[in-house]
């Protein structure tokens, strides 16, 4: 039986393992142990309320994840209050895909962003996720670029 709940410290190690699996499936090839940095990030931001995740479980095992980081940028026309929800960690185990689970999680974290006062939610979507986000109402913004330091 599927259940949905907010991520807690109890599930954090499994959540981190799934996040790493997701990054590898999306093409990451770096050979470093990202677990300590992920653990520190999630622990700190869950504690201060600037990261929230909803997870789906089947018989107590995490089978799908979501994540929302809350940041503030200078206000702009598309988001006059500057509060942004950065969507991440959207992942569903292969055998559970195309069953509405990701959409259910997405709805929950978008609601969290509304409650936080965000004026917009952004994501860098994988090719596989594009349909879900477009169907939910996200619009493509082709201007996303990143400069690595």
CSV table of N, CA and C in Angstrom, one decimal:
chain,number,residue,atom,x,y,z
A,1,UNK,N,0.8,-1.2,0.0
A,1,UNK,CA,0.0,0.0,0.0
A,1,UNK,C,0.9,1.2,0.0
A,2,UNK,N,0.6,2.2,-0.9
A,2,UNK,CA,1.4,3.4,-1.0
A,2,UNK,C,0.9,4.4,0.1
A,3,UNK,N,1.9,5.1,0.7
A,3,UNK,CA,1.6,6.1,1.6
A,3,UNK,C,2.5,7.3,1.2
A,4,UNK,N,2.1,8.5,1.6
A,4,UNK,CA,2.8,9.7,1.4
A,4,UNK,C,3.1,10.4,2.7
A,5,UNK,N,4.3,10.9,2.9
A,5,UNK,CA,4.6,11.7,4.1
A,5,UNK,C,5.8,12.6,3.8
A,6,UNK,N,5.9,13.6,4.7
A,6,UNK,CA,7.0,14.5,4.6
A,6,UNK,C,8.3,13.7,5.1
A,7,UNK,N,9.4,14.1,4.4
A,7,UNK,CA,10.7,13.5,4.8
A,7,UNK,C,11.1,13.9,6.2
A,8,UNK,N,11.6,12.9,7.0
A,8,UNK,CA,12.1,13.2,8.3
A,8,UNK,C,13.5,12.7,8.4
A,9,UNK,N,14.2,13.0,9.5
A,9,UNK,CA,15.6,12.5,9.7
A,9,UNK,C,15.6,11.0,9.6
A,10,UNK,N,14.6,10.3,10.0
A,10,UNK,CA,14.6,8.8,10.0
A,10,UNK,C,14.8,8.3,8.5
A,11,UNK,N,14.3,8.9,7.5
A,11,UNK,CA,14.4,8.4,6.1
A,11,UNK,C,15.6,9.1,5.4
A,12,UNK,N,16.3,10.0,6.0
A,12,UNK,CA,17.3,10.8,5.3
A,12,UNK,C,18.3,10.0,4.6
A,13,UNK,N,18.9,8.9,5.2
A,13,UNK,CA,20.0,8.2,4.5
A,13,UNK,C,19.4,7.5,3.3
A,14,UNK,N,18.2,6.9,3.3
A,14,UNK,CA,17.6,6.3,2.1
A,14,UNK,C,17.4,7.4,1.1
A,15,UNK,N,16.9,8.5,1.5
A,15,UNK,CA,16.6,9.7,0.6
A,15,UNK,C,17.9,10.1,-0.2
A,16,UNK,N,19.0,10.1,0.6
A,16,UNK,CA,20.3,10.5,0.0
A,16,UNK,C,20.8,9.5,-1.0
A,17,UNK,N,20.6,8.2,-0.7
A,17,UNK,CA,20.9,7.1,-1.7
A,17,UNK,C,20.1,7.3,-2.9
A,18,UNK,N,18.9,7.6,-2.8
A,18,UNK,CA,18.0,7.7,-4.0
A,18,UNK,C,18.4,9.0,-4.8
A,19,UNK,N,18.8,10.0,-4.1
A,19,UNK,CA,19.2,11.3,-4.8
A,19,UNK,C,20.5,11.0,-5.6
A,20,UNK,N,21.4,10.2,-5.1
A,20,UNK,CA,22.6,9.9,-5.8
A,20,UNK,C,22.3,9.0,-7.0
A,21,UNK,N,21.4,8.0,-6.8
A,21,UNK,CA,21.0,7.2,-7.9
A,21,UNK,C,20.4,8.0,-9.0
A,22,UNK,N,19.5,9.0,-8.6
A,22,UNK,CA,18.9,9.9,-9.6
A,22,UNK,C,20.0,10.6,-10.4
A,23,UNK,N,20.9,11.2,-9.7
A,23,UNK,CA,22.0,12.0,-10.4
A,23,UNK,C,22.8,11.1,-11.4
A,24,UNK,N,23.0,9.9,-11.0
A,24,UNK,CA,23.7,8.9,-11.9
A,24,UNK,C,22.9,8.6,-13.1
A,25,UNK,N,21.6,8.4,-12.9
A,25,UNK,CA,20.7,8.1,-14.0
A,25,UNK,C,20.6,9.2,-15.0
A,26,UNK,N,20.7,10.5,-14.4
A,26,UNK,CA,20.7,11.6,-15.3
A,26,UNK,C,22.0,12.0,-16.0
A,27,UNK,N,23.0,11.1,-15.7
A,27,UNK,CA,24.3,11.3,-16.5
A,27,UNK,C,25.5,11.7,-15.7
A,28,UNK,N,25.4,12.0,-14.4
A,28,UNK,CA,26.5,12.4,-13.6
A,28,UNK,C,27.6,11.3,-13.6
A,29,UNK,N,28.8,11.7,-13.8
A,29,UNK,CA,29.9,10.7,-13.9
A,29,UNK,C,31.0,11.0,-12.9
A,30,UNK,N,30.9,12.1,-12.1
A,30,UNK,CA,31.9,12.5,-11.1
A,30,UNK,C,32.1,11.3,-10.1
A,31,UNK,N,33.3,11.2,-9.7
A,31,UNK,CA,33.7,10.1,-8.8
A,31,UNK,C,34.1,10.6,-7.5
A,32,UNK,N,33.1,11.2,-6.8
A,32,UNK,CA,33.3,11.7,-5.4
A,32,UNK,C,32.1,11.2,-4.6
A,33,UNK,N,32.3,11.1,-3.3
A,33,UNK,CA,31.3,10.7,-2.3
A,33,UNK,C,30.5,11.9,-1.9
A,34,UNK,N,29.3,12.1,-2.5
A,34,UNK,CA,28.5,13.3,-2.3
A,34,UNK,C,27.7,13.2,-1.0
A,35,UNK,N,27.7,12.0,-0.4
A,35,UNK,CA,26.8,11.8,0.8
A,35,UNK,C,27.0,12.8,1.9
A,36,UNK,N,28.3,13.1,2.3
A,36,UNK,CA,28.5,14.1,3.5
A,36,UNK,C,27.9,15.4,3.1
A,37,UNK,N,28.1,15.9,1.9
A,37,UNK,CA,27.6,17.2,1.6
A,37,UNK,C,26.0,17.2,1.5
A,38,UNK,N,25.5,16.2,0.9
A,38,UNK,CA,24.0,16.1,0.9
A,38,UNK,C,23.4,16.0,2.3
A,39,UNK,N,24.0,15.1,3.1
A,39,UNK,CA,23.5,15.0,4.5
A,39,UNK,C,23.6,16.3,5.3
A,40,UNK,N,24.7,17.1,5.1
A,40,UNK,CA,24.8,18.4,5.8
A,40,UNK,C,23.8,19.4,5.2
A,41,UNK,N,23.6,19.4,3.9
A,41,UNK,CA,22.6,20.3,3.3
A,41,UNK,C,21.2,20.0,3.8
A,42,UNK,N,20.8,18.8,3.6
A,42,UNK,CA,19.4,18.4,4.0
A,42,UNK,C,19.2,18.6,5.5
A,43,UNK,N,20.1,18.2,6.3
A,43,UNK,CA,19.9,18.4,7.8
A,43,UNK,C,19.8,19.9,8.2
A,44,UNK,N,20.6,20.7,7.6
A,44,UNK,CA,20.6,22.1,7.9
A,44,UNK,C,19.3,22.8,7.4
A,45,UNK,N,19.0,22.5,6.2
A,45,UNK,CA,17.8,23.2,5.6
A,45,UNK,C,16.5,22.6,6.0
A,46,UNK,N,16.4,21.4,6.4
A,46,UNK,CA,15.2,20.8,7.0
A,46,UNK,C,15.0,21.5,8.3
A,47,UNK,N,16.1,21.7,9.1
A,47,UNK,CA,16.0,22.3,10.4
A,47,UNK,C,15.5,23.7,10.3
A,48,UNK,N,16.0,24.5,9.3
A,48,UNK,CA,15.6,25.9,9.3
A,48,UNK,C,14.4,26.2,8.4
A,49,UNK,N,13.8,25.1,7.9
A,49,UNK,CA,12.5,25.2,7.1
A,49,UNK,C,12.7,25.7,5.7
A,50,UNK,N,14.0,25.7,5.1
A,50,UNK,CA,14.2,26.1,3.8
A,50,UNK,C,14.3,25.0,2.8
A,51,UNK,N,14.1,23.7,3.3
A,51,UNK,CA,14.0,22.6,2.4
A,51,UNK,C,12.9,21.7,3.0
A,52,UNK,N,12.0,21.2,2.1
A,52,UNK,CA,11.0,20.3,2.4
A,52,UNK,C,10.9,19.2,1.3
A,53,UNK,N,10.6,18.0,1.7
A,53,UNK,CA,10.4,16.9,0.8
A,53,UNK,C,9.2,16.1,1.2
A,54,UNK,N,8.5,15.7,0.2
A,54,UNK,CA,7.5,14.7,0.4
A,54,UNK,C,8.0,13.4,-0.3
A,55,UNK,N,7.7,12.3,0.3
A,55,UNK,CA,8.2,11.0,-0.2
A,55,UNK,C,7.0,10.1,-0.3
A,56,UNK,N,7.1,9.1,-1.2
A,56,UNK,CA,6.1,8.0,-1.4
A,56,UNK,C,6.7,6.7,-0.9
A,57,UNK,N,6.0,6.0,-0.1
A,57,UNK,CA,6.5,4.7,0.4
A,57,UNK,C,5.6,3.6,0.1
A,58,UNK,N,6.2,2.4,-0.2
A,58,UNK,CA,5.4,1.2,-0.4
A,58,UNK,C,6.0,0.2,0.6
A,59,UNK,N,5.1,-0.2,1.6
A,59,UNK,CA,5.5,-1.1,2.6
A,59,UNK,C,6.7,-0.5,3.4
A,60,UNK,N,6.8,0.8,3.6
A,60,UNK,CA,7.8,1.4,4.4
A,60,UNK,C,9.1,1.7,3.6
A,61,UNK,N,9.2,1.3,2.3
A,61,UNK,CA,10.3,1.6,1.5
A,61,UNK,C,10.1,2.8,0.6
A,62,UNK,N,11.0,3.8,0.5
A,62,UNK,CA,10.8,4.9,-0.3
A,62,UNK,C,10.9,4.5,-1.8
A,63,UNK,N,9.8,4.9,-2.5
A,63,UNK,CA,9.8,4.5,-4.0
A,63,UNK,C,9.7,5.8,-4.8
A,64,UNK,N,9.5,6.9,-4.2
A,64,UNK,CA,9.5,8.2,-5.0
A,64,UNK,C,9.8,9.3,-4.0
A,65,UNK,N,10.5,10.3,-4.6
A,65,UNK,CA,10.9,11.5,-3.8
A,65,UNK,C,10.6,12.8,-4.5
A,66,UNK,N,10.6,13.9,-3.7
A,66,UNK,CA,10.5,15.2,-4.2
A,66,UNK,C,11.3,16.1,-3.3
A,67,UNK,N,11.6,17.3,-3.7
A,67,UNK,CA,12.2,18.2,-2.8
A,67,UNK,C,12.0,19.7,-3.3
A,68,UNK,N,11.9,20.6,-2.3
A,68,UNK,CA,11.7,22.0,-2.6
A,68,UNK,C,12.6,22.8,-1.7
A,69,UNK,N,13.5,23.6,-2.3
A,69,UNK,CA,14.4,24.5,-1.5
A,69,UNK,C,13.8,25.9,-1.7
A,70,UNK,N,13.7,26.6,-0.6
A,70,UNK,CA,13.2,28.0,-0.7
A,70,UNK,C,14.3,29.0,-0.6
A,71,UNK,N,14.4,29.9,-1.6
A,71,UNK,CA,15.4,30.9,-1.7
A,71,UNK,C,14.7,32.2,-2.0
A,72,UNK,N,15.5,33.3,-1.8
A,72,UNK,CA,15.0,34.6,-2.1
A,72,UNK,C,15.9,35.3,-3.0
A,73,UNK,N,15.4,35.8,-4.1
A,73,UNK,CA,16.2,36.6,-5.1
A,73,UNK,C,15.6,38.0,-5.2
A,74,UNK,N,16.4,38.9,-5.8
A,74,UNK,CA,15.8,40.2,-6.0
A,74,UNK,C,14.4,40.1,-6.8
A,75,UNK,N,13.4,40.8,-6.4
A,75,UNK,CA,12.2,40.7,-7.1
A,75,UNK,C,12.3,41.0,-8.6
A,76,UNK,N,11.5,40.3,-9.4
A,76,UNK,CA,11.4,40.6,-10.8
A,76,UNK,C,10.0,40.4,-11.3
A,77,UNK,N,9.7,40.8,-12.5
A,77,UNK,CA,8.3,40.9,-12.9
A,77,UNK,C,7.6,39.5,-12.8
A,78,UNK,N,8.2,38.4,-13.0
A,78,UNK,CA,7.6,37.1,-12.9
A,78,UNK,C,7.4,36.7,-11.5
A,79,UNK,N,8.1,37.3,-10.5
A,79,UNK,CA,8.0,37.0,-9.1
A,79,UNK,C,8.3,38.2,-8.3
A,80,UNK,N,7.3,39.1,-8.1
A,80,UNK,CA,7.5,40.4,-7.5
A,80,UNK,C,8.0,40.3,-6.0
A,81,UNK,N,7.7,39.2,-5.3
A,81,UNK,CA,8.2,39.1,-3.9
A,81,UNK,C,9.6,38.5,-3.9
A,82,UNK,N,10.1,37.9,-4.9
A,82,UNK,CA,11.5,37.4,-5.0
A,82,UNK,C,11.6,36.0,-4.3
A,83,UNK,N,10.6,35.5,-3.7
A,83,UNK,CA,10.6,34.2,-3.1
A,83,UNK,C,10.4,33.1,-4.1
A,84,UNK,N,11.4,32.2,-4.3
A,84,UNK,CA,11.4,31.1,-5.3
A,84,UNK,C,11.4,29.8,-4.6
A,85,UNK,N,10.7,28.8,-5.1
A,85,UNK,CA,10.8,27.4,-4.8
A,85,UNK,C,11.6,26.8,-5.8
A,86,UNK,N,12.7,26.2,-5.5
A,86,UNK,CA,13.6,25.4,-6.4
A,86,UNK,C,13.2,23.9,-6.3
A,87,UNK,N,12.6,23.4,-7.3
A,87,UNK,CA,12.2,22.0,-7.2
A,87,UNK,C,13.4,21.1,-7.6
A,88,UNK,N,13.5,20.0,-6.8
A,88,UNK,CA,14.6,19.1,-7.1
A,88,UNK,C,14.2,17.7,-6.6
A,89,UNK,N,15.1,16.8,-6.8
A,89,UNK,CA,14.9,15.4,-6.3
A,89,UNK,C,13.6,14.7,-6.7
A,90,UNK,N,13.1,15.1,-7.8
A,90,UNK,CA,11.9,14.4,-8.3
A,90,UNK,C,12.3,13.1,-8.9
A,91,UNK,N,12.0,12.0,-8.2
A,91,UNK,CA,12.4,10.7,-8.7
A,91,UNK,C,11.4,9.7,-8.3
A,92,UNK,N,11.2,8.8,-9.2
A,92,UNK,CA,10.3,7.6,-9.0
A,92,UNK,C,11.0,6.4,-9.5
A,93,UNK,N,11.0,5.3,-8.6
A,93,UNK,CA,11.6,4.0,-9.0
A,93,UNK,C,10.9,3.6,-10.3
A,94,UNK,N,11.7,3.0,-11.2
A,94,UNK,CA,11.2,2.6,-12.5
A,94,UNK,C,9.9,1.8,-12.5
A,95,UNK,N,9.8,0.9,-11.6
A,95,UNK,CA,8.6,0.0,-11.6
A,95,UNK,C,7.3,0.7,-11.1
A,96,UNK,N,7.5,1.9,-10.6
A,96,UNK,CA,6.3,2.7,-10.1
A,96,UNK,C,6.0,3.9,-11.0
A,97,UNK,N,6.7,4.1,-12.1
A,97,UNK,CA,6.5,5.2,-13.0
A,97,UNK,C,5.2,5.1,-13.7
A,98,UNK,N,4.7,6.3,-14.1
A,98,UNK,CA,3.4,6.4,-14.9
A,98,UNK,C,2.2,5.9,-14.2
A,99,UNK,N,2.2,6.1,-12.8
A,99,UNK,CA,1.1,5.8,-12.0
A,99,UNK,C,0.5,7.0,-11.2
A,100,UNK,N,1.0,8.2,-11.5
A,100,UNK,CA,0.5,9.4,-10.9
A,100,UNK,C,1.2,9.7,-9.6
A,101,UNK,N,2.2,8.9,-9.2
A,101,UNK,CA,2.9,9.2,-7.9
A,101,UNK,C,3.7,10.5,-7.9
A,102,UNK,N,4.5,10.7,-9.0
A,102,UNK,CA,5.3,11.9,-9.1
A,102,UNK,C,4.3,13.1,-9.1
A,103,UNK,N,3.2,13.1,-9.8
A,103,UNK,CA,2.3,14.2,-9.8
A,103,UNK,C,1.7,14.4,-8.4
A,104,UNK,N,1.5,13.4,-7.6
A,104,UNK,CA,1.0,13.6,-6.3
A,104,UNK,C,2.0,14.2,-5.4
A,105,UNK,N,3.3,13.8,-5.6
A,105,UNK,CA,4.4,14.5,-4.8
A,105,UNK,C,4.6,15.9,-5.2
A,106,UNK,N,4.5,16.1,-6.5
A,106,UNK,CA,4.7,17.5,-7.1
A,106,UNK,C,3.6,18.4,-6.5
A,107,UNK,N,2.4,18.0,-6.5
A,107,UNK,CA,1.3,18.8,-5.9
A,107,UNK,C,1.5,19.1,-4.4
A,108,UNK,N,2.1,18.2,-3.7
A,108,UNK,CA,2.4,18.4,-2.3
A,108,UNK,C,3.5,19.5,-2.1
A,109,UNK,N,4.6,19.4,-2.8
A,109,UNK,CA,5.7,20.3,-2.6
A,109,UNK,C,5.3,21.7,-3.2
A,110,UNK,N,4.5,21.7,-4.3
A,110,UNK,CA,4.1,23.0,-4.8
A,110,UNK,C,3.2,23.7,-3.7
A,111,UNK,N,2.4,23.0,-3.1
A,111,UNK,CA,1.5,23.5,-2.0
A,111,UNK,C,2.4,24.1,-0.9
A,112,UNK,N,3.5,23.4,-0.6
A,112,UNK,CA,4.4,23.8,0.4
A,112,UNK,C,5.0,25.2,0.0
A,113,UNK,N,5.3,25.3,-1.3
A,113,UNK,CA,5.9,26.6,-1.8
A,113,UNK,C,4.9,27.7,-1.6
A,114,UNK,N,3.6,27.4,-1.9
A,114,UNK,CA,2.5,28.4,-1.7
A,114,UNK,C,2.5,28.8,-0.3
A,115,UNK,N,2.5,27.9,0.6
A,115,UNK,CA,2.4,28.2,2.0
A,115,UNK,C,3.6,29.0,2.5
A,116,UNK,N,4.8,28.8,1.9
A,116,UNK,CA,6.0,29.5,2.3
A,116,UNK,C,5.9,30.9,1.7
A,117,UNK,N,5.1,31.2,0.8
A,117,UNK,CA,4.9,32.5,0.2
A,117,UNK,C,5.7,32.7,-1.1
A,118,UNK,N,6.1,31.6,-1.7
A,118,UNK,CA,6.8,31.7,-3.0
A,118,UNK,C,5.9,32.3,-4.1
A,119,UNK,N,6.5,33.1,-4.9
A,119,UNK,CA,5.8,33.6,-6.1
A,119,UNK,C,6.0,32.8,-7.3
A,120,UNK,N,6.9,31.9,-7.3
A,120,UNK,CA,7.2,31.0,-8.5
A,120,UNK,C,8.0,29.8,-8.0
A,121,UNK,N,7.9,28.7,-8.8
A,121,UNK,CA,8.6,27.5,-8.6
A,121,UNK,C,9.4,27.3,-9.9
A,122,UNK,N,10.7,26.9,-9.7
A,122,UNK,CA,11.5,26.7,-10.9
A,122,UNK,C,12.1,25.3,-10.8
A,123,UNK,N,12.4,24.7,-11.9
A,123,UNK,CA,13.1,23.4,-12.0
A,123,UNK,C,14.0,23.3,-13.3
A,124,UNK,N,15.1,22.6,-13.2
A,124,UNK,CA,15.8,22.2,-14.4
A,124,UNK,C,15.4,20.8,-14.6
A,125,UNK,N,14.5,20.6,-15.6
A,125,UNK,CA,13.8,19.3,-15.8
A,125,UNK,C,14.7,18.4,-16.7
A,126,UNK,N,14.7,17.1,-16.3
A,126,UNK,CA,15.3,16.1,-17.2
A,126,UNK,C,14.3,15.9,-18.3
A,127,UNK,N,14.8,15.3,-19.4
A,127,UNK,CA,13.9,15.0,-20.5
A,127,UNK,C,12.7,14.2,-20.1
A,128,UNK,N,12.9,13.2,-19.2
A,128,UNK,CA,11.8,12.4,-18.8
A,128,UNK,C,10.8,13.1,-18.0
A,129,UNK,N,11.2,14.2,-17.3
A,129,UNK,CA,10.2,14.9,-16.5
A,129,UNK,C,9.5,16.0,-17.1
A,130,UNK,N,9.9,16.4,-18.3
A,130,UNK,CA,9.3,17.6,-19.0
A,130,UNK,C,7.8,17.5,-19.2
A,131,UNK,N,7.3,16.3,-19.6
A,131,UNK,CA,5.9,16.1,-19.8
A,131,UNK,C,5.1,16.3,-18.5
A,132,UNK,N,5.6,15.8,-17.4
A,132,UNK,CA,4.9,15.9,-16.1
A,132,UNK,C,4.8,17.4,-15.7
A,133,UNK,N,5.9,18.1,-15.8
A,133,UNK,CA,5.9,19.5,-15.4
A,133,UNK,C,5.0,20.4,-16.4
A,134,UNK,N,5.1,20.1,-17.7
A,134,UNK,CA,4.3,20.9,-18.6
A,134,UNK,C,2.8,20.6,-18.4
A,135,UNK,N,2.4,19.3,-18.1
A,135,UNK,CA,1.1,18.9,-17.8
A,135,UNK,C,0.6,19.6,-16.6
A,136,UNK,N,1.4,19.8,-15.6
A,136,UNK,CA,1.1,20.4,-14.3
A,136,UNK,C,0.9,21.9,-14.4
A,137,UNK,N,1.5,22.5,-15.5
A,137,UNK,CA,1.4,24.0,-15.7
A,137,UNK,C,2.7,24.7,-15.8
A,138,UNK,N,3.8,24.0,-15.6
A,138,UNK,CA,5.1,24.7,-15.8
A,138,UNK,C,5.3,25.1,-17.2
A,139,UNK,N,6.0,26.3,-17.4
A,139,UNK,CA,6.3,26.7,-18.7
A,139,UNK,C,7.8,26.8,-18.9
A,140,UNK,N,8.3,26.4,-20.0
A,140,UNK,CA,9.8,26.3,-20.3
A,140,UNK,C,10.3,27.7,-20.3
A,141,UNK,N,11.5,27.9,-19.7
A,141,UNK,CA,12.3,29.1,-19.7
A,141,UNK,C,13.7,28.7,-20.2
A,142,UNK,N,14.0,28.9,-21.4
A,142,UNK,CA,15.2,28.5,-22.0
A,142,UNK,C,16.4,29.3,-21.6
A,143,UNK,N,16.3,30.2,-20.7
A,143,UNK,CA,17.4,31.1,-20.3
A,143,UNK,C,18.3,30.5,-19.2
A,144,UNK,N,18.0,29.4,-18.7
A,144,UNK,CA,18.8,28.9,-17.5
A,144,UNK,C,20.2,28.5,-18.0
A,145,UNK,N,21.2,29.1,-17.3
A,145,UNK,CA,22.6,28.8,-17.6
A,145,UNK,C,23.3,28.7,-16.3
A,146,UNK,N,24.4,28.0,-16.2
A,146,UNK,CA,25.2,27.9,-15.0
A,146,UNK,C,26.6,28.1,-15.3
A,147,UNK,N,27.3,28.8,-14.4
A,147,UNK,CA,28.7,29.1,-14.4
A,147,UNK,C,29.3,28.4,-13.2
A,148,UNK,N,30.2,27.4,-13.4
A,148,UNK,CA,30.8,26.7,-12.3
A,148,UNK,C,32.0,27.4,-11.8
A,149,UNK,N,32.2,27.5,-10.5
A,149,UNK,CA,33.3,28.2,-9.9
A,149,UNK,C,34.3,27.1,-9.3
